[in-house]
C-alpha cells in the first residue's frame, strides 16, 4: 500500500466537496490498529459514503481505481466498480485494457482475475485472452490464478450454449502450448496439470492412440529428469484415467529403480522404454514408489515385496516420509 504524501487527498478536492466521508467503524479502540496510509484512509472514507448513497458515476470509477491501486485485494471496491461500469454503460473494452496493466502487476490477487472474468464473459472474445494469458505467464510460469483463469476461459466458452467469436478454434493450440511450457521447465507442475486438463477434458473413452502417445511422451520426459515428481504423477494419472494397469509400464519403471543404469552405447535402443540419461541420480524415489504400487496392485505374493520396498524407502531412501511409508505397510499387511 502506497503512502505517497504528494497525493492530493479527496478531502482536499473541490469535485468531492459534496460528499461527507464515513470513518471506519472500530467499535472499540483496537489493541493493534492497522496502519493505513493517509491517502488510502481518506479515499476509503469516501468509498463508504458512496456505497451508502449508491452513487454510480465516472468519478466513482476514478475513486475505486485509486483504492484498488492502493489495495488490489479490496473486494468491495472491485464489486462496486463492476456495478458502476454497468450502471453508466462504461465501455468494457476500455476497462479490459486497464486490467491488462493491473492483472500483470497484481498477478496473485484473486479479485483482479475475477473482475477480468466478468469483463470477458460480457465481451465474449476469448481468443485474444489466450494470447494475453500467455504473455502474463512469462512473468510467473507457475502462478495458480493465471492457470486457473486459462482453464476457466477454455471451459466456459466451450459450453454447447455458447456462441462466441473463435469458439471453433479455441482449443486448437492448447496441447502445443502445454508442451512448450513443459519443455521450458520440465518441473512446472502447473504445465503438466494443464496438459492433463487438455488431453482428458472430455469424459468419453479416450482413443488408444492418444493413451499410447501420452504414456510415451511422459516416459521420454522422465528419462530427462528421473526424479521429477510431476512427470511420474502425470504417468500415474494417465493410467488411472484410462483404466490401464500399472504393470503395463513395469519394465520401464524398473530401469529407474537400480542404483546405476547399466545401459551402454552398444545397446539396442528401446524407444518404447527410454532409460535415464547418463549422470542421473538413481535410484529415482518416484520410480521406487511406483514399483511398490505396481506390486501392490498385482496383489498376492507380490504384497510382501511391496512392503519390503516401503521399508527401504522409510529406512533409507526417503526418511523424511517414514511415517507415510509405515502407514502404507500397516495398510497393506491385512491383505498378506
PDB file of C-alpha atoms in Angstrom, residues 195-323:
ATOM      1  CA  UNK A 195      -1.715 -30.898 -20.386  1.00  0.00           C
ATOM      2  CA  UNK A 196      -3.854 -33.395 -18.483  1.00  0.00           C
ATOM      3  CA  UNK A 197      -6.732 -30.914 -18.497  1.00  0.00           C
ATOM      4  CA  UNK A 198      -6.470 -30.533 -22.279  1.00  0.00           C
ATOM      5  CA  UNK A 199      -5.993 -34.192 -23.189  1.00  0.00           C
ATOM      6  CA  UNK A 200      -8.660 -35.578 -20.880  1.00  0.00           C
ATOM      7  CA  UNK A 201     -11.175 -32.729 -20.913  1.00  0.00           C
ATOM      8  CA  UNK A 202     -13.907 -34.963 -22.330  1.00  0.00           C
ATOM      9  CA  UNK A 203     -15.317 -37.693 -20.138  1.00  0.00           C
ATOM     10  CA  UNK A 204     -15.820 -40.122 -23.006  1.00  0.00           C
ATOM     11  CA  UNK A 205     -13.457 -43.049 -23.639  1.00  0.00           C
ATOM     12  CA  UNK A 206     -10.009 -41.912 -24.709  1.00  0.00           C
ATOM     13  CA  UNK A 207      -8.752 -43.311 -28.065  1.00  0.00           C
ATOM     14  CA  UNK A 208      -5.992 -45.902 -27.732  1.00  0.00           C
ATOM     15  CA  UNK A 209      -3.570 -43.903 -29.858  1.00  0.00           C
ATOM     16  CA  UNK A 210      -3.935 -40.918 -27.518  1.00  0.00           C
ATOM     17  CA  UNK A 211      -3.253 -43.112 -24.490  1.00  0.00           C
ATOM     18  CA  UNK A 212      -0.132 -44.545 -26.118  1.00  0.00           C
ATOM     19  CA  UNK A 213       1.019 -41.072 -27.123  1.00  0.00           C
ATOM     20  CA  UNK A 214       0.666 -39.699 -23.600  1.00  0.00           C
ATOM     21  CA  UNK A 215       2.409 -42.657 -21.979  1.00  0.00           C
ATOM     22  CA  UNK A 216       5.291 -42.461 -24.445  1.00  0.00           C
ATOM     23  CA  UNK A 217       5.604 -38.702 -24.093  1.00  0.00           C
ATOM     24  CA  UNK A 218       5.766 -38.999 -20.310  1.00  0.00           C
ATOM     25  CA  UNK A 219       8.365 -41.763 -20.461  1.00  0.00           C
ATOM     26  CA  UNK A 220      10.582 -39.528 -22.578  1.00  0.00           C
ATOM     27  CA  UNK A 221      10.206 -36.658 -20.121  1.00  0.00           C
ATOM     28  CA  UNK A 222      11.025 -38.976 -17.206  1.00  0.00           C
ATOM     29  CA  UNK A 223      14.216 -40.054 -18.953  1.00  0.00           C
ATOM     30  CA  UNK A 224      15.316 -36.416 -18.986  1.00  0.00           C
ATOM     31  CA  UNK A 225      14.597 -35.824 -15.269  1.00  0.00           C
ATOM     32  CA  UNK A 226      14.076 -39.164 -13.479  1.00  0.00           C
ATOM     33  CA  UNK A 227      13.383 -37.617 -10.054  1.00  0.00           C
ATOM     34  CA  UNK A 228      10.771 -35.147 -11.266  1.00  0.00           C
ATOM     35  CA  UNK A 229       7.572 -35.940  -9.366  1.00  0.00           C
ATOM     36  CA  UNK A 230       5.437 -34.010 -11.872  1.00  0.00           C
ATOM     37  CA  UNK A 231       6.070 -36.402 -14.753  1.00  0.00           C
ATOM     38  CA  UNK A 232       5.636 -39.501 -12.586  1.00  0.00           C
ATOM     39  CA  UNK A 233       2.350 -38.134 -11.261  1.00  0.00           C
ATOM     40  CA  UNK A 234       1.252 -37.466 -14.822  1.00  0.00           C
ATOM     41  CA  UNK A 235       2.047 -41.043 -15.823  1.00  0.00           C
ATOM     42  CA  UNK A 236       0.064 -42.313 -12.858  1.00  0.00           C
ATOM     43  CA  UNK A 237      -2.817 -40.007 -13.791  1.00  0.00           C
ATOM     44  CA  UNK A 238      -2.905 -41.251 -17.391  1.00  0.00           C
ATOM     45  CA  UNK A 239      -3.011 -44.867 -16.250  1.00  0.00           C
ATOM     46  CA  UNK A 240      -5.720 -44.178 -13.663  1.00  0.00           C
ATOM     47  CA  UNK A 241      -7.842 -42.079 -16.038  1.00  0.00           C
ATOM     48  CA  UNK A 242      -7.765 -44.706 -18.800  1.00  0.00           C
ATOM     49  CA  UNK A 243      -8.000 -47.789 -16.578  1.00  0.00           C
ATOM     50  CA  UNK A 244      -4.607 -49.025 -17.749  1.00  0.00           C
ATOM     51  CA  UNK A 245      -2.992 -51.403 -15.231  1.00  0.00           C
ATOM     52  CA  UNK A 246       0.216 -50.215 -13.629  1.00  0.00           C
ATOM     53  CA  UNK A 247       2.096 -53.380 -14.588  1.00  0.00           C
ATOM     54  CA  UNK A 248       1.921 -52.293 -18.238  1.00  0.00           C
ATOM     55  CA  UNK A 249       4.820 -49.911 -17.505  1.00  0.00           C
ATOM     56  CA  UNK A 250       6.696 -52.180 -15.100  1.00  0.00           C
ATOM     57  CA  UNK A 251       9.596 -52.808 -17.462  1.00  0.00           C
ATOM     58  CA  UNK A 252      10.086 -49.068 -17.882  1.00  0.00           C
ATOM     59  CA  UNK A 253       9.790 -48.276 -14.164  1.00  0.00           C
ATOM     60  CA  UNK A 254      12.388 -50.882 -13.195  1.00  0.00           C
ATOM     61  CA  UNK A 255      15.012 -49.057 -15.278  1.00  0.00           C
ATOM     62  CA  UNK A 256      14.872 -46.234 -12.730  1.00  0.00           C
ATOM     63  CA  UNK A 257      14.928 -48.302  -9.530  1.00  0.00           C
ATOM     64  CA  UNK A 258      18.511 -49.526  -9.821  1.00  0.00           C
ATOM     65  CA  UNK A 259      21.496 -47.874  -8.169  1.00  0.00           C
ATOM     66  CA  UNK A 260      23.189 -47.463 -11.518  1.00  0.00           C
ATOM     67  CA  UNK A 261      21.811 -47.689 -15.016  1.00  0.00           C
ATOM     68  CA  UNK A 262      23.891 -50.239 -16.886  1.00  0.00           C
ATOM     69  CA  UNK A 263      22.955 -49.206 -20.407  1.00  0.00           C
ATOM     70  CA  UNK A 264      25.804 -48.693 -22.862  1.00  0.00           C
ATOM     71  CA  UNK A 265      26.319 -47.160 -26.263  1.00  0.00           C
ATOM     72  CA  UNK A 266      26.361 -50.646 -27.789  1.00  0.00           C
ATOM     73  CA  UNK A 267      22.868 -51.460 -26.590  1.00  0.00           C
ATOM     74  CA  UNK A 268      19.962 -51.570 -28.994  1.00  0.00           C
ATOM     75  CA  UNK A 269      17.906 -48.505 -28.134  1.00  0.00           C
ATOM     76  CA  UNK A 270      14.442 -49.392 -26.862  1.00  0.00           C
ATOM     77  CA  UNK A 271      12.498 -46.298 -27.887  1.00  0.00           C
ATOM     78  CA  UNK A 272       9.374 -47.519 -26.108  1.00  0.00           C
ATOM     79  CA  UNK A 273      11.234 -47.685 -22.784  1.00  0.00           C
ATOM     80  CA  UNK A 274      13.899 -44.955 -22.761  1.00  0.00           C
ATOM     81  CA  UNK A 275      16.385 -45.296 -19.946  1.00  0.00           C
ATOM     82  CA  UNK A 276      17.663 -42.491 -17.727  1.00  0.00           C
ATOM     83  CA  UNK A 277      20.219 -40.119 -19.157  1.00  0.00           C
ATOM     84  CA  UNK A 278      23.817 -40.573 -18.111  1.00  0.00           C
ATOM     85  CA  UNK A 279      24.590 -38.897 -14.797  1.00  0.00           C
ATOM     86  CA  UNK A 280      21.042 -39.250 -13.499  1.00  0.00           C
ATOM     87  CA  UNK A 281      20.665 -39.648  -9.740  1.00  0.00           C
ATOM     88  CA  UNK A 282      19.467 -43.210  -9.168  1.00  0.00           C
ATOM     89  CA  UNK A 283      17.511 -44.895  -7.843  1.00  0.00           C
ATOM     90  CA  UNK A 284      14.757 -42.377  -8.514  1.00  0.00           C
ATOM     91  CA  UNK A 285      12.489 -42.306  -5.472  1.00  0.00           C
ATOM     92  CA  UNK A 286       9.293 -41.736  -7.521  1.00  0.00           C
ATOM     93  CA  UNK A 287      10.168 -44.842  -9.557  1.00  0.00           C
ATOM     94  CA  UNK A 288      10.784 -46.941  -6.452  1.00  0.00           C
ATOM     95  CA  UNK A 289       7.429 -45.821  -5.073  1.00  0.00           C
ATOM     96  CA  UNK A 290       5.771 -46.600  -8.403  1.00  0.00           C
ATOM     97  CA  UNK A 291       7.244 -50.104  -8.448  1.00  0.00           C
ATOM     98  CA  UNK A 292       5.812 -50.775  -4.990  1.00  0.00           C
ATOM     99  CA  UNK A 293       2.401 -49.612  -6.216  1.00  0.00           C
ATOM    100  CA  UNK A 294       2.661 -51.949  -9.199  1.00  0.00           C
ATOM    101  CA  UNK A 295       3.406 -54.885  -6.903  1.00  0.00           C
ATOM    102  CA  UNK A 296       0.559 -53.911  -4.567  1.00  0.00           C
ATOM    103  CA  UNK A 297      -1.854 -53.693  -7.493  1.00  0.00           C
ATOM    104  CA  UNK A 298      -0.744 -57.137  -8.702  1.00  0.00           C
ATOM    105  CA  UNK A 299      -1.521 -58.478  -5.234  1.00  0.00           C
ATOM    106  CA  UNK A 300      -0.978 -61.960  -3.884  1.00  0.00           C
ATOM    107  CA  UNK A 301       2.648 -62.944  -3.406  1.00  0.00           C
ATOM    108  CA  UNK A 302       3.777 -59.512  -4.550  1.00  0.00           C
ATOM    109  CA  UNK A 303       2.379 -57.701  -1.487  1.00  0.00           C
ATOM    110  CA  UNK A 304       5.337 -58.731   0.736  1.00  0.00           C
ATOM    111  CA  UNK A 305       7.674 -57.455  -1.997  1.00  0.00           C
ATOM    112  CA  UNK A 306       5.892 -54.100  -1.943  1.00  0.00           C
ATOM    113  CA  UNK A 307       6.226 -53.975   1.842  1.00  0.00           C
ATOM    114  CA  UNK A 308       9.980 -54.524   1.589  1.00  0.00           C
ATOM    115  CA  UNK A 309      10.227 -51.600  -0.820  1.00  0.00           C
ATOM    116  CA  UNK A 310       8.262 -49.356   1.545  1.00  0.00           C
ATOM    117  CA  UNK A 311      10.577 -50.382   4.379  1.00  0.00           C
ATOM    118  CA  UNK A 312      13.573 -49.457   2.246  1.00  0.00           C
ATOM    119  CA  UNK A 313      12.016 -46.096   1.425  1.00  0.00           C
ATOM    120  CA  UNK A 314      11.265 -45.294   5.064  1.00  0.00           C
ATOM    121  CA  UNK A 315      14.582 -46.501   6.457  1.00  0.00           C
ATOM    122  CA  UNK A 316      16.951 -45.370   3.727  1.00  0.00           C
ATOM    123  CA  UNK A 317      15.823 -43.689   0.509  1.00  0.00           C
ATOM    124  CA  UNK A 318      13.075 -41.385   1.778  1.00  0.00           C
ATOM    125  CA  UNK A 319      13.386 -40.998   5.539  1.00  0.00           C
ATOM    126  CA  UNK A 320      11.526 -37.677   5.525  1.00  0.00           C
ATOM    127  CA  UNK A 321       8.307 -39.552   4.744  1.00  0.00           C
ATOM    128  CA  UNK A 322       8.976 -42.517   7.008  1.00  0.00           C
ATOM    129  CA  UNK A 323       5.625 -42.145   8.792  1.00  0.00           C
TER     130      UNK A 323
END
